[in-house]
Tab-separated table of N, CA and C in Angstrom:
chain	number	residue	atom	x	y	z
A	9	MET	N	0.859	-1.105	0.053
A	9	MET	CA	0.023	-0.010	-0.040
A	9	MET	C	0.918	1.185	-0.009
A	10	TRP	N	0.432	2.161	-0.773
A	10	TRP	CA	1.171	3.424	-0.878
A	10	TRP	C	0.257	4.638	-0.627
A	11	ALA	N	0.820	5.652	0.042
A	11	ALA	CA	-0.041	6.836	0.245
A	11	ALA	C	0.715	8.095	-0.397
A	12	CYS	N	-0.154	8.943	-0.898
A	12	CYS	CA	0.408	10.221	-1.490
A	12	CYS	C	1.029	11.083	-0.474
A	13	GLY	N	0.549	10.992	0.807
A	13	GLY	CA	1.050	11.722	1.835
A	13	GLY	C	0.407	11.423	3.202
A	14	PRO	N	0.920	12.043	4.251
A	14	PRO	CA	0.207	11.893	5.608
A	14	PRO	C	-1.058	12.653	5.736
A	15	TYR	N	-2.019	12.152	6.534
A	15	TYR	CA	-3.283	12.730	6.712
A	15	TYR	C	-3.224	13.866	7.774
A	16	ARG	N	-2.644	14.880	7.250
A	16	ARG	CA	-2.501	16.164	8.095
A	16	ARG	C	-2.199	17.348	7.229
A	17	GLY	N	-2.227	18.419	7.794
A	17	GLY	CA	-1.982	19.723	7.114
A	17	GLY	C	-2.982	19.941	5.888
A	18	PRO	N	-2.318	20.517	4.920
A	18	PRO	CA	-3.205	20.914	3.665
A	18	PRO	C	-3.832	19.605	3.016
A	19	LEU	N	-3.204	18.492	2.979
A	19	LEU	CA	-3.848	17.328	2.349
A	19	LEU	C	-5.013	16.894	3.165
A	20	ARG	N	-4.962	16.821	4.456
A	20	ARG	CA	-6.180	16.551	5.249
A	20	ARG	C	-7.271	17.565	5.032
A	21	SER	N	-6.927	18.787	5.047
A	21	SER	CA	-7.945	19.855	4.945
A	21	SER	C	-8.599	19.710	3.510
A	22	ALA	N	-7.901	19.437	2.494
A	22	ALA	CA	-8.388	19.204	1.107
A	22	ALA	C	-9.291	18.069	0.996
A	23	ILE	N	-8.958	16.894	1.624
A	23	ILE	CA	-9.696	15.703	1.572
A	23	ILE	C	-10.982	16.000	2.385
A	24	ILE	N	-10.944	16.583	3.473
A	24	ILE	CA	-12.234	16.882	4.286
A	24	ILE	C	-13.142	17.810	3.570
A	25	ALA	N	-12.513	18.836	3.017
A	25	ALA	CA	-13.289	19.825	2.245
A	25	ALA	C	-13.991	19.208	1.042
A	26	ALA	N	-13.274	18.298	0.286
A	26	ALA	CA	-13.925	17.713	-0.903
A	26	ALA	C	-14.905	16.679	-0.394
A	27	LYS	N	-14.695	15.950	0.550
A	27	LYS	CA	-15.577	14.876	0.996
A	27	LYS	C	-16.705	15.342	1.831
A	28	GLU	N	-16.574	16.203	2.698
A	28	GLU	CA	-17.623	16.605	3.695
A	28	GLU	C	-18.275	17.919	3.332
A	29	HIS	N	-17.602	18.731	2.594
A	29	HIS	CA	-18.179	20.090	2.448
A	29	HIS	C	-18.442	20.441	0.909
A	30	GLY	N	-18.423	19.381	0.117
A	30	GLY	CA	-18.854	19.585	-1.331
A	30	GLY	C	-17.845	20.352	-2.124
A	31	ARG	N	-16.632	20.469	-1.782
A	31	ARG	CA	-15.635	21.175	-2.585
A	31	ARG	C	-15.136	20.451	-3.840
A	32	ARG	N	-16.111	20.414	-4.829
A	32	ARG	CA	-15.859	19.709	-6.016
A	32	ARG	C	-14.567	20.299	-6.814
A	33	ASP	N	-14.228	21.588	-6.539
A	33	ASP	CA	-13.033	22.093	-7.133
A	33	ASP	C	-11.658	21.462	-6.697
A	34	LEU	N	-11.751	20.653	-5.630
A	34	LEU	CA	-10.618	20.031	-5.126
A	34	LEU	C	-10.474	18.558	-5.721
A	35	VAL	N	-11.423	18.145	-6.479
A	35	VAL	CA	-11.341	16.778	-7.064
A	35	VAL	C	-10.125	16.715	-7.963
A	36	GLU	N	-10.088	17.696	-8.826
A	36	GLU	CA	-9.030	17.797	-9.916
A	36	GLU	C	-7.587	17.770	-9.196
A	37	PRO	N	-7.241	18.599	-8.275
A	37	PRO	CA	-5.958	18.539	-7.698
A	37	PRO	C	-5.770	17.209	-6.928
A	38	LEU	N	-6.671	16.767	-6.250
A	38	LEU	CA	-6.443	15.381	-5.612
A	38	LEU	C	-6.365	14.300	-6.511
A	39	GLY	N	-7.122	14.339	-7.564
A	39	GLY	CA	-6.957	13.235	-8.711
A	39	GLY	C	-5.654	13.410	-9.359
A	40	GLY	N	-5.158	14.692	-9.522
A	40	GLY	CA	-3.856	14.836	-10.105
A	40	GLY	C	-2.645	14.209	-9.185
A	41	ALA	N	-2.865	14.401	-7.847
A	41	ALA	CA	-1.940	13.873	-6.974
A	41	ALA	C	-1.922	12.326	-6.983
A	42	LEU	N	-3.078	11.754	-7.190
A	42	LEU	CA	-3.206	10.248	-7.385
A	42	LEU	C	-2.487	9.864	-8.672
A	43	ALA	N	-2.722	10.597	-9.776
A	43	ALA	CA	-2.127	10.229	-11.008
A	43	ALA	C	-0.559	10.298	-10.948
A	44	ARG	N	-0.092	11.417	-10.279
A	44	ARG	CA	1.384	11.536	-10.239
A	44	ARG	C	1.929	10.373	-9.330
A	45	SER	N	1.285	9.990	-8.272
A	45	SER	CA	1.656	8.814	-7.538
A	45	SER	C	1.728	7.564	-8.320
A	46	LEU	N	0.677	7.313	-9.109
A	46	LEU	CA	0.748	6.077	-9.981
A	46	LEU	C	1.878	6.147	-11.035
A	47	ILE	N	2.115	7.259	-11.644
A	47	ILE	CA	3.250	7.433	-12.468
A	47	ILE	C	4.583	7.006	-11.758
A	48	THR	N	4.751	7.573	-10.595
A	48	THR	CA	5.961	7.278	-9.827
A	48	THR	C	5.996	5.897	-9.461
A	49	LEU	N	4.948	5.270	-9.014
A	49	LEU	CA	4.932	3.805	-8.717
A	49	LEU	C	5.400	2.920	-9.896
A	50	ALA	N	4.851	3.331	-11.119
A	50	ALA	CA	5.096	2.566	-12.355
A	50	ALA	C	6.640	2.777	-12.626
A	51	ARG	N	7.097	3.924	-12.473
A	51	ARG	CA	8.513	4.220	-12.764
A	51	ARG	C	9.450	3.475	-11.818
A	52	TRP	N	9.030	3.203	-10.535
A	52	TRP	CA	9.705	2.411	-9.533
A	52	TRP	C	9.621	0.980	-9.707
A	53	GLY	N	8.738	0.549	-10.654
A	53	GLY	CA	8.494	-0.859	-10.877
A	53	GLY	C	7.567	-1.476	-9.843
A	54	GLU	N	6.760	-0.655	-9.119
A	54	GLU	CA	5.867	-1.136	-8.171
A	54	GLU	C	4.531	-1.567	-8.658
A	55	LEU	N	4.216	-1.333	-9.961
A	55	LEU	CA	3.085	-1.699	-10.739
A	55	LEU	C	3.402	-2.702	-11.768
A	56	PRO	N	2.733	-3.684	-12.071
A	56	PRO	CA	3.073	-4.674	-13.088
A	56	PRO	C	3.137	-3.917	-14.455
A	57	ASP	N	3.939	-4.374	-15.320
A	57	ASP	CA	3.983	-3.851	-16.693
A	57	ASP	C	2.759	-4.448	-17.426
A	58	ALA	N	1.835	-3.552	-17.682
A	58	ALA	CA	0.572	-3.913	-18.307
A	58	ALA	C	0.124	-2.889	-19.304
A	59	ASP	N	-0.534	-3.229	-20.304
A	59	ASP	CA	-1.002	-2.253	-21.260
A	59	ASP	C	-2.122	-1.374	-20.696
A	60	ARG	N	-2.867	-1.866	-19.721
A	60	ARG	CA	-3.933	-1.204	-19.224
A	60	ARG	C	-3.893	-1.089	-17.698
A	61	LEU	N	-4.539	-0.114	-17.179
A	61	LEU	CA	-4.491	0.099	-15.718
A	61	LEU	C	-6.041	0.213	-15.336
A	62	LEU	N	-6.510	-0.437	-14.316
A	62	LEU	CA	-7.921	-0.282	-13.836
A	62	LEU	C	-7.845	0.147	-12.408
A	63	LEU	N	-8.505	1.284	-12.182
A	63	LEU	CA	-8.638	1.888	-10.865
A	63	LEU	C	-9.953	1.488	-10.270
A	64	ILE	N	-10.000	0.822	-9.047
A	64	ILE	CA	-11.131	0.465	-8.415
A	64	ILE	C	-11.277	1.251	-7.075
A	65	PRO	N	-12.252	2.200	-7.043
A	65	PRO	CA	-12.440	2.952	-5.806
A	65	PRO	C	-12.926	2.046	-4.700
A	66	ALA	N	-12.355	2.302	-3.502
A	66	ALA	CA	-12.892	1.539	-2.302
A	66	ALA	C	-14.298	1.936	-2.194
A	67	PRO	N	-15.204	1.110	-1.661
A	67	PRO	CA	-16.687	1.462	-1.612
A	67	PRO	C	-16.932	2.396	-0.565
A	68	THR	N	-18.025	3.205	-1.003
A	68	THR	CA	-18.555	4.281	-0.093
A	68	THR	C	-19.941	3.818	0.247
A	69	ARG	N	-20.366	4.054	1.516
A	69	ARG	CA	-21.787	3.735	1.821
A	69	ARG	C	-22.692	4.624	0.971
A	70	LEU	N	-23.785	3.921	0.464
A	70	LEU	CA	-24.674	4.615	-0.427
A	70	LEU	C	-25.284	5.924	0.087
A	71	ALA	N	-25.648	5.779	1.407
A	71	ALA	CA	-26.105	7.049	2.107
A	71	ALA	C	-25.194	8.078	2.103
A	72	ALA	N	-23.906	7.852	2.377
A	72	ALA	CA	-22.844	8.883	2.400
A	72	ALA	C	-22.579	9.457	1.030
A	73	ALA	N	-22.616	8.644	0.075
A	73	ALA	CA	-22.500	9.061	-1.337
A	73	ALA	C	-23.649	9.990	-1.756
A	74	ARG	N	-24.830	9.681	-1.407
A	74	ARG	CA	-26.038	10.517	-1.649
A	74	ARG	C	-25.825	11.920	-0.896
A	75	ARG	N	-25.514	11.822	0.306
A	75	ARG	CA	-25.304	13.003	1.087
A	75	ARG	C	-24.235	13.909	0.508
A	76	ARG	N	-23.176	13.336	-0.009
A	76	ARG	CA	-21.984	14.102	-0.529
A	76	ARG	C	-22.182	14.512	-2.059
A	77	GLY	N	-23.249	14.044	-2.574
A	77	GLY	CA	-23.431	14.322	-4.019
A	77	GLY	C	-22.680	13.546	-4.915
A	78	GLY	N	-22.306	12.422	-4.555
A	78	GLY	CA	-21.503	11.437	-5.261
A	78	GLY	C	-20.436	10.817	-4.449
A	79	ASP	N	-19.719	9.886	-5.026
A	79	ASP	CA	-18.600	9.198	-4.371
A	79	ASP	C	-17.284	9.972	-4.583
A	80	PRO	N	-16.720	10.534	-3.644
A	80	PRO	CA	-15.460	11.416	-3.848
A	80	PRO	C	-14.373	10.559	-4.309
A	81	VAL	N	-14.205	9.240	-3.826
A	81	VAL	CA	-13.070	8.426	-4.269
A	81	VAL	C	-13.186	8.084	-5.737
A	82	GLU	N	-14.338	7.771	-6.075
A	82	GLU	CA	-14.587	7.515	-7.594
A	82	GLU	C	-14.306	8.786	-8.501
A	83	ALA	N	-14.650	9.987	-7.922
A	83	ALA	CA	-14.346	11.193	-8.598
A	83	ALA	C	-12.755	11.407	-8.673
A	84	TYR	N	-12.070	11.099	-7.629
A	84	TYR	CA	-10.602	11.252	-7.641
A	84	TYR	C	-9.988	10.237	-8.699
A	85	CYS	N	-10.531	9.085	-8.724
A	85	CYS	CA	-10.108	8.050	-9.641
A	85	CYS	C	-10.274	8.488	-11.123
A	86	ARG	N	-11.434	9.088	-11.372
A	86	ARG	CA	-11.889	9.518	-12.784
A	86	ARG	C	-10.936	10.768	-13.168
A	87	ALA	N	-10.651	11.569	-12.208
A	87	ALA	CA	-9.723	12.748	-12.499
A	87	ALA	C	-8.363	12.201	-12.806
A	88	ALA	N	-7.940	11.208	-12.010
A	88	ALA	CA	-6.587	10.597	-12.290
A	88	ALA	C	-6.526	9.944	-13.654
A	89	ALA	N	-7.619	9.269	-13.975
A	89	ALA	CA	-7.677	8.552	-15.337
A	89	ALA	C	-7.620	9.603	-16.399
A	90	GLN	N	-8.235	10.757	-16.184
A	90	GLN	CA	-8.149	11.817	-17.339
A	90	GLN	C	-6.682	12.255	-17.505
A	91	HIS	N	-5.956	12.348	-16.407
A	91	HIS	CA	-4.517	12.754	-16.529
A	91	HIS	C	-3.651	11.614	-17.109
A	92	LEU	N	-3.984	10.372	-16.943
A	92	LEU	CA	-3.131	9.256	-17.351
A	92	LEU	C	-3.472	8.811	-18.735
A	93	GLY	N	-4.683	9.013	-19.255
A	93	GLY	CA	-4.859	8.711	-20.640
A	93	GLY	C	-5.821	7.480	-20.874
A	94	PRO	N	-6.020	7.152	-22.138
A	94	PRO	CA	-6.992	6.174	-22.563
A	94	PRO	C	-6.777	4.754	-22.068
A	95	GLY	N	-5.499	4.434	-21.616
A	95	GLY	CA	-5.260	3.117	-21.133
A	95	GLY	C	-5.687	2.856	-19.698
A	96	VAL	N	-6.279	3.932	-19.138
A	96	VAL	CA	-6.662	3.718	-17.670
A	96	VAL	C	-8.195	3.817	-17.601
A	97	GLY	N	-8.862	2.845	-16.897
A	97	GLY	CA	-10.221	2.842	-16.641
A	97	GLY	C	-10.572	2.954	-15.160
A	98	VAL	N	-11.786	3.164	-14.875
A	98	VAL	CA	-12.281	3.246	-13.511
A	98	VAL	C	-13.651	2.449	-13.532
A	99	THR	N	-13.749	1.622	-12.510
A	99	THR	CA	-15.024	0.934	-12.377
A	99	THR	C	-15.319	0.721	-10.899
A	100	ARG	N	-16.562	1.020	-10.546
A	100	ARG	CA	-17.100	0.897	-9.197
A	100	ARG	C	-17.425	-0.606	-9.061
A	101	LEU	N	-16.452	-1.463	-8.691
A	101	LEU	CA	-16.645	-2.865	-8.640
A	101	LEU	C	-17.156	-3.418	-7.269
A	102	LEU	N	-16.959	-2.471	-6.255
A	102	LEU	CA	-17.287	-2.929	-4.906
A	102	LEU	C	-18.502	-2.199	-4.362
A	103	ARG	N	-19.152	-2.907	-3.474
A	103	ARG	CA	-20.334	-2.266	-2.781
A	103	ARG	C	-20.199	-2.540	-1.269
A	104	THR	N	-20.831	-1.707	-0.466
A	104	THR	CA	-20.896	-1.925	0.926
A	104	THR	C	-22.325	-2.193	1.368
A	105	SER	N	-22.508	-3.200	2.226
A	105	SER	CA	-23.835	-3.577	2.651
A	105	SER	C	-24.513	-2.324	3.365
A	106	GLY	N	-25.882	-2.311	3.224
A	106	GLY	CA	-26.581	-1.270	3.787
A	106	GLY	C	-26.602	-1.110	5.330
A	107	TRP	N	-26.192	-2.189	5.984
A	107	TRP	CA	-26.121	-2.091	7.502
A	107	TRP	C	-24.874	-1.539	8.058
A	108	VAL	N	-23.890	-1.215	7.226
A	108	VAL	CA	-22.651	-0.721	7.714
A	108	VAL	C	-22.867	0.732	8.265
A	109	HIS	N	-22.192	1.029	9.394
A	109	HIS	CA	-22.239	2.366	10.053
A	109	HIS	C	-21.027	3.156	9.551
A	110	ASP	N	-21.143	4.463	9.674
A	110	ASP	CA	-19.941	5.332	9.415
A	110	ASP	C	-18.832	4.972	10.445
A	111	SER	N	-17.642	4.824	9.919
A	111	SER	CA	-16.546	4.418	10.746
A	111	SER	C	-15.868	5.490	11.579
A	112	ALA	N	-16.199	6.718	11.181
A	112	ALA	CA	-15.534	7.842	11.863
A	112	ALA	C	-15.876	7.678	13.373
A	113	GLY	N	-14.872	7.769	14.220
A	113	GLY	CA	-15.001	7.637	15.643
A	113	GLY	C	-15.065	6.236	16.241
A	114	LEU	N	-15.077	5.253	15.382
A	114	LEU	CA	-14.988	3.885	15.871
A	114	LEU	C	-13.578	3.422	16.195
A	115	SER	N	-13.496	2.587	17.154
A	115	SER	CA	-12.142	2.074	17.522
A	115	SER	C	-11.786	1.044	16.380
A	116	ALA	N	-10.501	0.598	16.438
A	116	ALA	CA	-10.084	-0.297	15.420
A	116	ALA	C	-10.815	-1.505	15.434
A	117	GLY	N	-11.149	-2.108	16.664
A	117	GLY	CA	-11.872	-3.388	16.814
A	117	GLY	C	-13.318	-3.184	16.374
A	118	ALA	N	-13.937	-2.010	16.591
A	118	ALA	CA	-15.308	-1.755	16.144
A	118	ALA	C	-15.432	-1.523	14.603
A	119	ARG	N	-14.258	-1.027	14.042
A	119	ARG	CA	-14.190	-0.881	12.621
A	119	ARG	C	-14.136	-2.317	11.947
A	120	VAL	N	-13.387	-3.200	12.562
A	120	VAL	CA	-13.339	-4.574	12.112
A	120	VAL	C	-14.703	-5.243	12.028
A	121	GLU	N	-15.384	-5.108	13.228
A	121	GLU	CA	-16.756	-5.751	13.314
A	121	GLU	C	-17.721	-5.076	12.396
A	122	ASN	N	-17.588	-3.757	12.275
A	122	ASN	CA	-18.509	-2.998	11.391
A	122	ASN	C	-18.475	-3.527	9.898
A	123	LEU	N	-17.237	-3.794	9.419
A	123	LEU	CA	-17.059	-4.027	8.046
A	123	LEU	C	-16.942	-5.518	7.694
A	124	ARG	N	-16.786	-6.419	8.774
A	124	ARG	CA	-16.664	-7.864	8.547
A	124	ARG	C	-17.738	-8.400	7.572
A	125	GLY	N	-17.297	-8.873	6.420
A	125	GLY	CA	-18.240	-9.387	5.470
A	125	GLY	C	-19.095	-8.494	4.768
A	126	ALA	N	-18.903	-7.203	4.936
A	126	ALA	CA	-19.829	-6.071	4.462
A	126	ALA	C	-19.469	-5.679	2.949
A	127	ILE	N	-18.275	-5.908	2.574
A	127	ILE	CA	-17.946	-5.452	1.260
A	127	ILE	C	-17.919	-6.600	0.271
A	128	ARG	N	-18.621	-6.398	-0.837
A	128	ARG	CA	-18.876	-7.397	-1.893
A	128	ARG	C	-18.715	-6.822	-3.246
A	129	LEU	N	-18.528	-7.720	-4.231
A	129	LEU	CA	-18.489	-7.409	-5.626
A	129	LEU	C	-19.821	-6.988	-6.093
A	130	ARG	N	-19.969	-5.962	-6.867
A	130	ARG	CA	-21.272	-5.551	-7.436
A	130	ARG	C	-21.517	-6.497	-8.630
A	131	THR	N	-22.753	-6.956	-8.577
A	131	THR	CA	-23.084	-7.935	-9.821
A	131	THR	C	-23.625	-7.117	-10.888
A	132	ASP	N	-24.009	-5.821	-10.624
A	132	ASP	CA	-24.561	-4.932	-11.688
A	132	ASP	C	-23.551	-4.060	-12.373
A	133	HIS	N	-22.203	-4.338	-12.033
A	133	HIS	CA	-21.247	-3.432	-12.581
A	133	HIS	C	-20.036	-4.285	-12.960
A	134	PRO	N	-19.987	-5.070	-13.979
A	134	PRO	CA	-18.835	-5.975	-14.269
A	134	PRO	C	-17.631	-5.254	-14.876
A	135	LEU	N	-16.617	-5.904	-14.978
A	135	LEU	CA	-15.245	-5.289	-15.465
A	135	LEU	C	-15.703	-4.803	-16.893
A	136	PRO	N	-15.064	-3.703	-17.252
A	136	PRO	CA	-15.369	-3.181	-18.671
A	136	PRO	C	-14.718	-4.104	-19.660
A	137	PRO	N	-15.422	-4.423	-20.709
A	137	PRO	CA	-14.920	-5.399	-21.793
A	137	PRO	C	-13.472	-5.088	-22.221
A	138	ALA	N	-13.157	-3.809	-22.330
A	138	ALA	CA	-11.866	-3.466	-22.761
A	138	ALA	C	-10.748	-3.911	-21.787
A	139	PHE	N	-11.081	-4.262	-20.597
A	139	PHE	CA	-10.063	-4.680	-19.662
A	139	PHE	C	-10.021	-6.148	-19.350
A	140	SER	N	-10.509	-6.906	-20.297
A	140	SER	CA	-10.505	-8.367	-20.193
A	140	SER	C	-9.147	-8.943	-20.284
A	141	ALA	N	-8.224	-8.218	-20.731
A	141	ALA	CA	-6.766	-8.648	-20.974
A	141	ALA	C	-5.873	-8.509	-19.795
A	142	ARG	N	-6.302	-8.771	-18.583
A	142	ARG	CA	-5.502	-8.702	-17.387
A	142	ARG	C	-4.865	-7.311	-17.159
A	143	PRO	N	-5.494	-6.396	-16.886
A	143	PRO	CA	-4.835	-5.043	-16.492
A	143	PRO	C	-4.204	-5.162	-15.197
A	144	ALA	N	-3.307	-4.078	-14.923
A	144	ALA	CA	-2.822	-3.880	-13.499
A	144	ALA	C	-4.120	-3.354	-12.813
A	145	ILE	N	-4.392	-3.848	-11.613
A	145	ILE	CA	-5.487	-3.342	-10.813
A	145	ILE	C	-5.065	-2.610	-9.636
A	146	VAL	N	-5.493	-1.417	-9.389
A	146	VAL	CA	-5.100	-0.684	-8.261
A	146	VAL	C	-6.406	-0.311	-7.449
A	147	LEU	N	-6.484	-0.627	-6.242
A	147	LEU	CA	-7.551	-0.288	-5.331
A	147	LEU	C	-7.156	1.092	-4.740
A	148	VAL	N	-8.179	2.015	-4.783
A	148	VAL	CA	-7.819	3.410	-4.377
A	148	VAL	C	-8.873	3.779	-3.281
A	149	ASP	N	-8.324	4.430	-2.212
A	149	ASP	CA	-9.143	4.961	-1.235
A	149	ASP	C	-8.655	6.435	-0.848
A	150	ASP	N	-9.455	7.216	-0.147
A	150	ASP	CA	-8.955	8.511	0.181
A	150	ASP	C	-8.038	8.534	1.423
A	151	VAL	N	-8.519	7.771	2.502
A	151	VAL	CA	-7.623	7.888	3.786
A	151	VAL	C	-7.662	6.409	4.204
A	152	VAL	N	-6.475	6.042	4.693
A	152	VAL	CA	-6.341	4.747	5.438
A	152	VAL	C	-6.035	5.026	6.849
A	153	THR	N	-6.833	4.457	7.783
A	153	THR	CA	-6.668	4.694	9.222
A	153	THR	C	-6.221	3.418	9.787
A	154	THR	N	-7.059	2.395	9.778
A	154	THR	CA	-6.721	1.020	10.374
A	154	THR	C	-6.420	-0.030	9.211
A	155	GLY	N	-6.820	0.258	8.046
A	155	GLY	CA	-6.672	-0.660	6.878
A	155	GLY	C	-7.822	-1.634	6.762
A	156	VAL	N	-8.848	-1.576	7.573
A	156	VAL	CA	-9.904	-2.495	7.532
A	156	VAL	C	-10.680	-2.450	6.226
A	157	THR	N	-10.995	-1.283	5.679
A	157	THR	CA	-11.698	-1.141	4.473
A	157	THR	C	-10.823	-1.798	3.279
A	158	VAL	N	-9.513	-1.437	3.280
A	158	VAL	CA	-8.674	-2.004	2.330
A	158	VAL	C	-8.621	-3.488	2.386
A	159	ALA	N	-8.490	-4.100	3.574
A	159	ALA	CA	-8.393	-5.565	3.688
A	159	ALA	C	-9.706	-6.266	3.332
A	160	GLU	N	-10.764	-5.693	3.704
A	160	GLU	CA	-12.108	-6.257	3.242
A	160	GLU	C	-12.317	-6.119	1.786
A	161	SER	N	-11.816	-5.014	1.190
A	161	SER	CA	-11.959	-4.890	-0.274
A	161	SER	C	-11.183	-5.794	-1.025
A	162	ILE	N	-9.862	-5.920	-0.558
A	162	ILE	CA	-8.965	-6.898	-1.316
A	162	ILE	C	-9.625	-8.337	-1.148
A	163	GLY	N	-10.114	-8.692	0.083
A	163	GLY	CA	-10.730	-10.043	0.264
A	163	GLY	C	-11.825	-10.234	-0.744
A	164	ALA	N	-12.761	-9.284	-0.794
A	164	ALA	CA	-13.818	-9.476	-1.760
A	164	ALA	C	-13.398	-9.593	-3.148
A	165	LEU	N	-12.472	-8.831	-3.619
A	165	LEU	CA	-11.926	-8.890	-4.945
A	165	LEU	C	-11.206	-10.289	-5.140
A	166	HIS	N	-10.442	-10.680	-4.221
A	166	HIS	CA	-9.653	-11.943	-4.304
A	166	HIS	C	-10.693	-13.121	-4.465
A	167	ARG	N	-11.714	-13.059	-3.667
A	167	ARG	CA	-12.666	-14.256	-3.633
A	167	ARG	C	-13.359	-14.239	-5.026
A	168	SER	N	-13.424	-13.156	-5.773
A	168	SER	CA	-13.956	-13.194	-7.116
A	168	SER	C	-12.965	-13.258	-8.219
A	169	GLY	N	-11.732	-13.646	-7.790
A	169	GLY	CA	-10.617	-13.893	-8.859
A	169	GLY	C	-10.073	-12.644	-9.383
A	170	VAL	N	-10.211	-11.554	-8.694
A	170	VAL	CA	-9.532	-10.281	-9.091
A	170	VAL	C	-8.386	-9.994	-8.325
A	171	ALA	N	-7.232	-10.052	-8.951
A	171	ALA	CA	-5.876	-9.876	-8.239
A	171	ALA	C	-5.538	-8.306	-8.251
A	172	VAL	N	-5.432	-7.736	-6.940
A	172	VAL	CA	-5.035	-6.385	-6.787
A	172	VAL	C	-3.464	-6.281	-6.921
A	173	SER	N	-3.047	-5.388	-7.790
A	173	SER	CA	-1.665	-5.185	-8.005
A	173	SER	C	-1.024	-4.185	-6.906
A	174	ALA	N	-1.815	-3.188	-6.411
A	174	ALA	CA	-1.355	-2.250	-5.482
A	174	ALA	C	-2.556	-1.519	-4.886
A	175	VAL	N	-2.332	-0.965	-3.729
A	175	VAL	CA	-3.328	-0.096	-3.055
A	175	VAL	C	-2.672	1.255	-2.977
A	176	VAL	N	-3.376	2.284	-3.381
A	176	VAL	CA	-2.961	3.630	-3.361
A	176	VAL	C	-4.014	4.406	-2.591
A	177	VAL	N	-3.630	5.211	-1.524
A	177	VAL	CA	-4.443	6.067	-0.836
A	177	VAL	C	-3.980	7.406	-0.940
A	178	LEU	N	-4.924	8.446	-0.920
A	178	LEU	CA	-4.523	9.794	-0.925
A	178	LEU	C	-3.612	10.182	0.377
A	179	ALA	N	-4.105	9.686	1.515
A	179	ALA	CA	-3.441	9.984	2.835
A	179	ALA	C	-3.480	8.812	3.689
A	180	ALA	N	-2.557	8.699	4.607
A	180	ALA	CA	-2.370	7.703	5.628
A	180	ALA	C	-2.442	8.429	6.938
A	181	ALA	N	-3.291	7.947	7.877
A	181	ALA	CA	-3.448	8.493	9.176
A	181	ALA	C	-2.182	8.028	9.979
A	182	ASP	N	-1.776	8.916	10.897
A	182	ASP	CA	-0.659	8.513	11.759
A	182	ASP	C	-1.101	7.525	12.772
């Protein structure tokens, strides 16, 4: 797992403003940071040499996405894909069960219990046909705190035969 930076200072402020306060003007710079990180990881050899790259946003609770006017992680992925070009796709392949609570303020143990078995593959959103030739797959999230969302997401993808090449988050909490 790779992070664009620590979850503090201007990066933290930008993520919160975009996610919780509707600052859509911050999607482009955050997506640009994600794109630059992916370019760097490819240059370092941390991503497989593949003709295509598929970005899979970590799932957002449906109620939260509605409240926020959309899924911010998906928006960052789409902005990054625009920077990176036509060989990069984005698909919302994961969903979260409706009974999951917001994880803000939960302890690490409570986060595990809250998400255990709650992340699944969407059956209504298959892989895009253009990506059937084994792309490099990157799971993307905005912030990693305990890693529970990432672990549950990778587990759901793995059980469905989808191999994740890397995880990239905008920020890692201390």
